[in-house]
Short mmCIF file of C-alpha atoms in Angstrom, two decimals:
data_model
loop_
_atom_site.label_atom_id
_atom_site.label_comp_id
_atom_site.label_asym_id
_atom_site.label_seq_id
_atom_site.Cartn_x
_atom_site.Cartn_y
_atom_site.Cartn_z
CA UNK I 1 0.00 0.00 0.00
CA UNK I 2 2.87 2.36 0.67
CA UNK I 3 4.00 2.01 -2.97
CA UNK I 4 0.50 2.85 -4.09
CA UNK I 5 0.42 6.11 -2.10
CA UNK I 6 4.00 6.92 -3.23
CA UNK I 7 2.79 6.61 -6.86
CA UNK I 8 -0.20 8.74 -6.06
CA UNK I 9 2.02 11.49 -4.65
CA UNK I 10 4.30 11.24 -7.69
CA UNK I 11 1.30 11.53 -10.00
CA UNK I 12 0.41 14.81 -8.27
CA UNK I 13 3.25 16.44 -10.24
CA UNK I 14 2.24 15.67 -13.87
CA UNK I 15 -1.44 16.20 -12.98
CA UNK I 16 -0.63 19.61 -11.52
CA UNK I 17 1.34 20.62 -14.64
CA UNK I 18 -1.54 19.30 -16.84
CA UNK I 19 -4.14 21.36 -15.05
CA UNK I 20 -2.10 24.56 -14.84
CA UNK I 21 -0.73 24.54 -18.40
CA UNK I 22 -4.26 24.07 -19.74
CA UNK I 23 -5.78 26.90 -17.79
CA UNK I 24 -2.69 29.09 -18.31
CA UNK I 25 -2.92 28.75 -22.10
CA UNK I 26 -6.70 29.43 -22.10
CA UNK I 27 -6.12 32.59 -20.03
CA UNK I 28 -3.55 33.85 -22.41
CA UNK I 29 -5.56 33.44 -25.59
CA UNK I 30 -9.05 34.57 -24.57
CA UNK I 31 -9.84 38.14 -25.68
CA UNK I 32 -10.32 41.01 -23.20
CA UNK I 33 -7.18 40.38 -21.25
CA UNK I 34 -5.32 42.95 -19.15
CA UNK I 35 -3.41 44.35 -22.19
CA UNK I 36 -6.59 45.01 -24.13
CA UNK I 37 -8.25 46.59 -21.11
CA UNK I 38 -5.19 48.78 -20.51
CA UNK I 39 -5.15 49.86 -24.12
CA UNK I 40 -8.82 50.73 -23.98
CA UNK I 41 -8.30 52.83 -20.78
CA UNK I 42 -5.37 54.58 -22.44
CA UNK I 43 -7.31 55.38 -25.62
CA UNK I 44 -10.24 56.74 -23.60
CA UNK I 45 -7.89 58.87 -21.63
CA UNK I 46 -6.20 60.22 -24.72
CA UNK I 47 -9.60 60.82 -26.38
CA UNK I 48 -10.71 62.75 -23.25
CA UNK I 49 -7.64 64.98 -23.40
CA UNK I 50 -8.32 65.67 -27.09
CA UNK I 51 -11.66 67.17 -26.07
CA UNK I 52 -13.97 64.97 -28.18
CA UNK I 53 -16.51 62.39 -27.15
CA UNK I 54 -14.65 59.69 -25.30
CA UNK I 55 -16.73 56.82 -26.71
CA UNK I 56 -16.61 58.06 -30.32
CA UNK I 57 -12.91 58.99 -30.46
CA UNK I 58 -11.47 56.18 -28.47
CA UNK I 59 -11.41 53.94 -31.57
CA UNK I 60 -9.62 56.58 -33.60
CA UNK I 61 -6.78 57.26 -31.13
CA UNK I 62 -3.54 55.49 -31.78
CA UNK I 63 -1.00 54.47 -29.10
CA UNK I 64 2.70 54.99 -29.61
CA UNK I 65 4.56 51.89 -30.49
CA UNK I 66 7.01 52.45 -27.54
CA UNK I 67 4.16 52.59 -25.06
CA UNK I 68 2.53 49.48 -26.54
CA UNK I 69 5.84 47.60 -26.39
CA UNK I 70 6.34 48.66 -22.77
CA UNK I 71 2.84 47.43 -21.83
CA UNK I 72 3.49 44.04 -23.61
CA UNK I 73 6.78 43.80 -21.65
CA UNK I 74 5.00 44.55 -18.34
CA UNK I 75 2.41 41.80 -18.90
CA UNK I 76 5.11 39.54 -20.37
CA UNK I 77 3.11 39.30 -23.69
CA UNK I 78 6.31 39.92 -25.59
CA UNK I 79 7.27 36.28 -24.93
CA UNK I 80 5.76 32.97 -26.26
CA UNK I 81 3.06 31.36 -24.12
CA UNK I 82 5.21 28.44 -23.10
CA UNK I 83 8.06 30.76 -21.96
CA UNK I 84 5.54 32.70 -19.88
CA UNK I 85 4.30 29.51 -18.36
CA UNK I 86 7.89 28.45 -17.62
CA UNK I 87 8.52 31.76 -15.92
CA UNK I 88 5.38 31.33 -13.86
CA UNK I 89 6.26 27.82 -12.77
CA UNK I 90 9.82 28.91 -11.96
CA UNK I 91 8.41 31.71 -9.79
CA UNK I 92 5.94 29.33 -8.20
CA UNK I 93 8.69 26.95 -7.17
CA UNK I 94 10.24 29.93 -5.39
CA UNK I 95 6.84 30.60 -3.70
CA UNK I 96 6.44 33.76 -5.77
CA UNK I 97 2.90 34.08 -7.23
CA UNK I 98 3.66 37.41 -8.75
CA UNK I 99 2.04 40.83 -8.26
CA UNK I 100 -1.68 41.46 -8.52
CA UNK I 101 -2.68 43.84 -11.31
CA UNK I 102 -5.61 45.12 -9.28
CA UNK I 103 -4.09 45.52 -5.81
CA UNK I 104 -0.49 46.25 -6.93
CA UNK I 105 0.68 43.94 -4.14
CA UNK I 106 2.25 40.50 -3.99
CA UNK I 107 -0.40 37.79 -4.58
CA UNK I 108 0.65 35.97 -1.35
CA UNK I 109 -0.12 39.15 0.69
CA UNK I 110 -3.53 39.51 -0.91
CA UNK I 111 -4.39 35.87 -0.41
CA UNK I 112 -3.17 35.41 3.10
CA UNK I 113 -5.43 38.20 4.33
CA UNK I 114 -8.53 36.37 3.03
CA UNK I 115 -7.49 32.78 3.71
CA UNK I 116 -8.65 32.85 7.38
CA UNK I 117 -12.13 33.98 6.35
CA UNK I 118 -12.61 31.12 3.95
CA UNK I 119 -11.18 28.62 6.47
CA UNK I 120 -13.59 29.92 9.14
CA UNK I 121 -16.70 29.31 7.08
CA UNK I 122 -15.36 26.18 5.46
CA UNK I 123 -14.49 24.46 8.68
CA UNK I 124 -17.68 25.34 10.43
CA UNK I 125 -19.71 24.19 7.45
CA UNK I 126 -17.67 20.94 7.25
CA UNK I 127 -18.09 20.08 10.93
CA UNK I 128 -21.79 20.90 11.11
CA UNK I 129 -22.65 19.02 7.93
CA UNK I 130 -20.86 15.83 8.96
CA UNK I 131 -22.08 16.10 12.57
CA UNK I 132 -25.76 16.40 11.48
CA UNK I 133 -25.86 14.43 8.25
CA UNK I 134 -24.33 11.12 9.39
CA UNK I 135 -26.69 10.61 12.33
CA UNK I 136 -29.64 11.85 10.29
CA UNK I 137 -28.80 9.45 7.39
CA UNK I 138 -28.48 6.54 9.95
CA UNK I 139 -31.83 7.42 11.44
CA UNK I 140 -33.49 7.61 8.08
CA UNK I 141 -32.10 4.23 7.13
CA UNK I 142 -33.23 2.67 10.43
CA UNK I 143 -36.63 4.16 10.10
CA UNK I 144 -36.99 3.73 6.36
CA UNK I 145 -40.58 4.20 5.11
CA UNK I 146 -41.67 5.78 8.38
CA UNK I 147 -43.44 9.19 8.57
CA UNK I 148 -40.11 10.67 9.81
CA UNK I 149 -38.30 9.25 6.78
CA UNK I 150 -40.84 10.69 4.35
CA UNK I 151 -41.00 14.17 5.96
CA UNK I 152 -37.23 14.44 6.26
CA UNK I 153 -36.80 13.24 2.64
CA UNK I 154 -39.02 16.10 1.47
CA UNK I 155 -36.79 18.66 3.23
CA UNK I 156 -33.65 16.92 2.01
CA UNK I 157 -34.75 16.93 -1.64
CA UNK I 158 -35.80 20.54 -1.51
CA UNK I 159 -32.32 21.30 -0.19
CA UNK I 160 -30.73 19.11 -2.88
CA UNK I 161 -32.53 20.98 -5.61
CA UNK I 162 -31.64 24.46 -4.25
CA UNK I 163 -28.18 25.94 -4.97
CA UNK I 164 -26.50 27.27 -1.92
CA UNK I 165 -26.13 30.82 -3.33
CA UNK I 166 -29.83 30.93 -4.19
CA UNK I 167 -30.76 29.86 -0.73
CA UNK I 168 -28.53 32.64 0.55
CA UNK I 169 -30.26 35.25 -1.61
CA UNK I 170 -33.68 34.13 -0.41
CA UNK I 171 -32.48 34.21 3.20
CA UNK I 172 -31.07 37.74 2.72
CA UNK I 173 -34.33 39.04 1.30
CA UNK I 174 -36.40 37.43 4.08
CA UNK I 175 -34.12 38.04 7.04
CA UNK I 176 -31.67 40.71 6.02
CA UNK I 177 -33.73 43.70 6.89
CA UNK I 178 -34.89 44.43 3.33
CA UNK I 179 -38.61 43.85 2.61
CA UNK I 180 -39.48 41.49 5.47
CA UNK I 181 -37.58 40.81 8.69
CA UNK I 182 -34.52 42.55 10.05
CA UNK I 183 -32.93 39.64 11.88
CA UNK I 184 -29.49 39.26 10.31
CA UNK I 185 -27.00 41.65 8.69
CA UNK I 186 -26.82 42.05 4.90
CA UNK I 187 -23.64 40.01 4.50
CA UNK I 188 -19.97 40.76 5.22
CA UNK I 189 -17.72 38.95 7.62
CA UNK I 190 -17.99 41.29 10.59
CA UNK I 191 -19.45 44.76 11.47
CA UNK I 192 -17.19 47.71 10.52
CA UNK I 193 -16.76 48.60 14.22
CA UNK I 194 -15.97 45.02 15.30
CA UNK I 195 -12.59 45.93 16.80
CA UNK I 196 -14.23 48.60 19.01
CA UNK I 197 -16.63 46.10 20.62
CA UNK I 198 -16.15 44.32 23.83
CA UNK I 199 -15.06 40.60 23.75
CA UNK I 200 -18.55 39.29 24.25
CA UNK I 201 -20.10 41.68 21.74
CA UNK I 202 -17.43 40.62 19.23
CA UNK I 203 -18.48 36.94 19.66
CA UNK I 204 -22.16 37.83 19.23
CA UNK I 205 -21.41 40.00 16.21
CA UNK I 206 -19.35 37.26 14.64
CA UNK I 207 -22.13 34.71 15.16
CA UNK I 208 -24.62 37.18 13.85
CA UNK I 209 -22.73 37.41 10.56
CA UNK I 210 -22.09 33.63 10.45
CA UNK I 211 -25.56 32.11 10.55
CA UNK I 212 -26.89 32.87 7.06
CA UNK I 213 -23.65 32.09 5.12
CA UNK I 214 -23.33 28.79 7.01
CA UNK I 215 -26.89 27.88 6.21
CA UNK I 216 -26.18 28.56 2.59
CA UNK I 217 -23.01 26.46 2.73
CA UNK I 218 -24.94 23.56 4.24
CA UNK I 219 -27.90 23.46 1.92
CA UNK I 220 -26.25 21.46 -0.85
CA UNK I 221 -23.87 19.26 1.11
CA UNK I 222 -26.51 18.54 3.71
CA UNK I 223 -28.82 16.87 1.26
CA UNK I 224 -26.08 14.88 -0.55
CA UNK I 225 -24.39 13.62 2.53
CA UNK I 226 -27.67 12.56 4.19
CA UNK I 227 -28.88 10.65 1.18
CA UNK I 228 -25.55 8.99 0.62
CA UNK I 229 -25.37 7.94 4.23
CA UNK I 230 -28.88 6.54 4.22
CA UNK I 231 -28.52 4.59 0.95
CA UNK I 232 -25.09 3.19 1.97
CA UNK I 233 -26.40 1.95 5.33
CA UNK I 234 -29.50 0.46 3.79
CA UNK I 235 -27.31 -1.39 1.24
CA UNK I 236 -25.06 -2.78 4.02
CA UNK I 237 -28.06 -3.80 6.13
CA UNK I 238 -29.11 -6.13 3.34
CA UNK I 239 -25.72 -7.90 3.22
CA UNK I 240 -25.26 -11.42 4.43
CA UNK I 241 -22.98 -10.57 7.31
CA UNK I 242 -25.60 -8.24 8.76
CA UNK I 243 -28.37 -10.87 8.38
CA UNK I 244 -26.05 -13.34 10.10
CA UNK I 245 -25.56 -10.93 12.91
CA UNK I 246 -29.35 -10.56 13.30
CA UNK I 247 -29.77 -14.30 13.13
CA UNK I 248 -27.40 -14.68 16.08
CA UNK I 249 -29.67 -12.57 18.12
CA UNK I 250 -27.53 -9.48 18.41
CA UNK I 251 -29.41 -6.28 19.33
CA UNK I 252 -30.30 -4.02 16.43
CA UNK I 253 -28.25 -1.13 17.80
CA UNK I 254 -25.11 -3.27 17.97
CA UNK I 255 -25.58 -4.67 14.48
CA UNK I 256 -26.17 -1.25 12.99
CA UNK I 257 -23.48 0.77 14.81
CA UNK I 258 -20.80 -1.90 15.27
CA UNK I 259 -21.13 -4.02 12.10
CA UNK I 260 -22.92 -2.00 9.35
CA UNK I 261 -22.02 1.58 10.05
CA UNK I 262 -18.33 1.39 9.47
CA UNK I 263 -18.67 -0.02 5.96
CA UNK I 264 -21.36 2.50 5.28
CA UNK I 265 -19.00 5.35 5.85
CA UNK I 266 -16.84 4.46 2.83
CA UNK I 267 -18.86 6.57 0.29
CA UNK I 268 -18.79 9.53 2.70
CA UNK I 269 -15.04 9.42 2.58
CA UNK I 270 -15.02 10.06 -1.14
CA UNK I 271 -16.20 13.61 -0.56
CA UNK I 272 -13.38 14.52 1.72
CA UNK I 273 -11.13 15.51 -1.23
CA UNK I 274 -13.66 18.04 -2.42
CA UNK I 275 -14.34 19.27 1.07
CA UNK I 276 -10.64 19.96 1.75
CA UNK I 277 -10.45 22.32 -1.19
CA UNK I 278 -13.79 23.89 -0.30
CA UNK I 279 -12.73 24.46 3.28
CA UNK I 280 -9.56 26.30 2.34
CA UNK I 281 -10.49 27.97 -0.85
CA UNK I 282 -14.03 29.08 -0.01
CA UNK I 283 -17.18 28.94 -2.03
CA UNK I 284 -17.07 31.60 -4.79
CA UNK I 285 -20.83 32.20 -5.30
CA UNK I 286 -21.73 32.17 -1.61
CA UNK I 287 -19.06 34.60 -0.71
CA UNK I 288 -20.15 36.79 -3.60
CA UNK I 289 -23.78 36.55 -2.43
CA UNK I 290 -22.90 37.62 1.13
CA UNK I 291 -20.07 39.99 0.14
CA UNK I 292 -17.68 38.04 2.37
CA UNK I 293 -14.09 39.11 1.64
CA UNK I 294 -12.70 35.62 1.42
CA UNK I 295 -10.82 33.54 -1.18
CA UNK I 296 -13.96 32.87 -3.17
CA UNK I 297 -14.88 36.53 -3.62
CA UNK I 298 -11.30 37.43 -4.32
CA UNK I 299 -11.08 34.86 -7.13
CA UNK I 300 -14.43 35.88 -8.51
CA UNK I 301 -13.37 39.46 -8.79
CA UNK I 302 -9.95 38.43 -10.20
CA UNK I 303 -11.68 36.54 -13.01
CA UNK I 304 -13.99 39.40 -13.86
CA UNK I 305 -11.11 41.91 -13.76
CA UNK I 306 -8.66 39.59 -15.60
CA UNK I 307 -6.22 39.74 -12.74
CA UNK I 308 -4.24 36.76 -13.99
CA UNK I 309 -1.65 36.50 -11.13
CA UNK I 310 -4.49 36.07 -8.55
CA UNK I 311 -6.41 33.71 -10.82
CA UNK I 312 -3.41 31.50 -11.38
CA UNK I 313 -2.38 31.69 -7.71
CA UNK I 314 -5.86 30.50 -6.69
CA UNK I 315 -5.58 27.75 -9.43
CA UNK I 316 -2.26 26.51 -8.11
CA UNK I 317 -3.55 26.39 -4.50
CA UNK I 318 -6.92 24.83 -5.49
CA UNK I 319 -5.18 22.19 -7.64
CA UNK I 320 -2.72 21.19 -4.95
CA UNK I 321 -5.47 21.02 -2.30
CA UNK I 322 -7.73 19.01 -4.62
CA UNK I 323 -5.05 16.51 -5.47
CA UNK I 324 -3.98 16.10 -1.82
CA UNK I 325 -7.59 15.78 -0.86
CA UNK I 326 -8.06 12.86 -3.28
CA UNK I 327 -5.17 11.05 -1.64
CA UNK I 328 -6.66 11.80 1.78
CA UNK I 329 -9.84 10.15 0.53
CA UNK I 330 -7.89 6.98 -0.38
CA UNK I 331 -6.25 6.98 3.02
CA UNK I 332 -9.70 7.23 4.72
CA UNK I 333 -10.87 4.33 2.55
CA UNK I 334 -8.03 2.18 3.83
CA UNK I 335 -8.66 3.21 7.46
CA UNK I 336 -12.36 2.57 7.40
CA UNK I 337 -12.23 -0.73 5.57
CA UNK I 338 -9.11 -2.85 6.17
CA UNK I 339 -10.07 -5.07 3.35
CA UNK I 340 -9.21 -2.46 0.86
CA UNK I 341 -5.68 -2.87 -0.53
CA UNK I 342 -4.53 -0.53 -3.18
CA UNK I 343 -2.31 -2.18 -5.65
#
């Protein structure tokens, strides 16, 4: 098994290069990049100085060749794509993600300010979802076909069909002090005067800003995890070894929680890889919905504004976390079920 995991770790390297070179090349060839945006701003500025209509004259203004060459040099567009990719990888190996076009700061400095915010929401959502969904899935499997199972299934499938960001929007409209109830704030991580509050008020304020985003985080994963847990346990309850345990006269609680539950957790472990990247990188749309200044919102704005250093930095971090998360899923497989031997 050690050789298997060694191969998996070694496969991270070519997989990482495959992911990053594909996205890097796409970013470099799509229109509307930073150079085009900069040229448009410059043309509009020159047209304004000429005294004509900015929109009508922007297309007629020409930029000096020296200025154009300097802009290409700044964005490294004077080099072939593969050379640019090689420079980016070389800098990445030296833990240099470059400078943000938007913030004019090192990308690491921009990212590290927002990382704790995404980790905060990601970890809370992860712990709550697994703490609730596994017992709920077990209960639904044990009481399959009962009124409790039917009623909870209705709630679960409503959650399954509702995107988290949409649930967040609905909650903001209902409870965010707009047209209906003024119970929770309209987004953001904390109140602007958070540092001026007492310790206890800081805790309350943080919780006040946490409830709605966490509910939005949980909506999708809550439904999926609950259904997977229920179906997996029901499948294992029908296995011969469980029937044998019942035939021996063992109590139902012992059969379920000692014999069947452990094997039923295997499908749950498959989601850990995705959860790891979500915990650390944040959910883009939910952070956008609640205007939470985390990694998700930072990346969303970077994509819109064509801030390639931040976009590629997020890509590198997300790819590494996702690949490591998949290996963690395999390790969890082996820990939960000793029969599994990777070869």
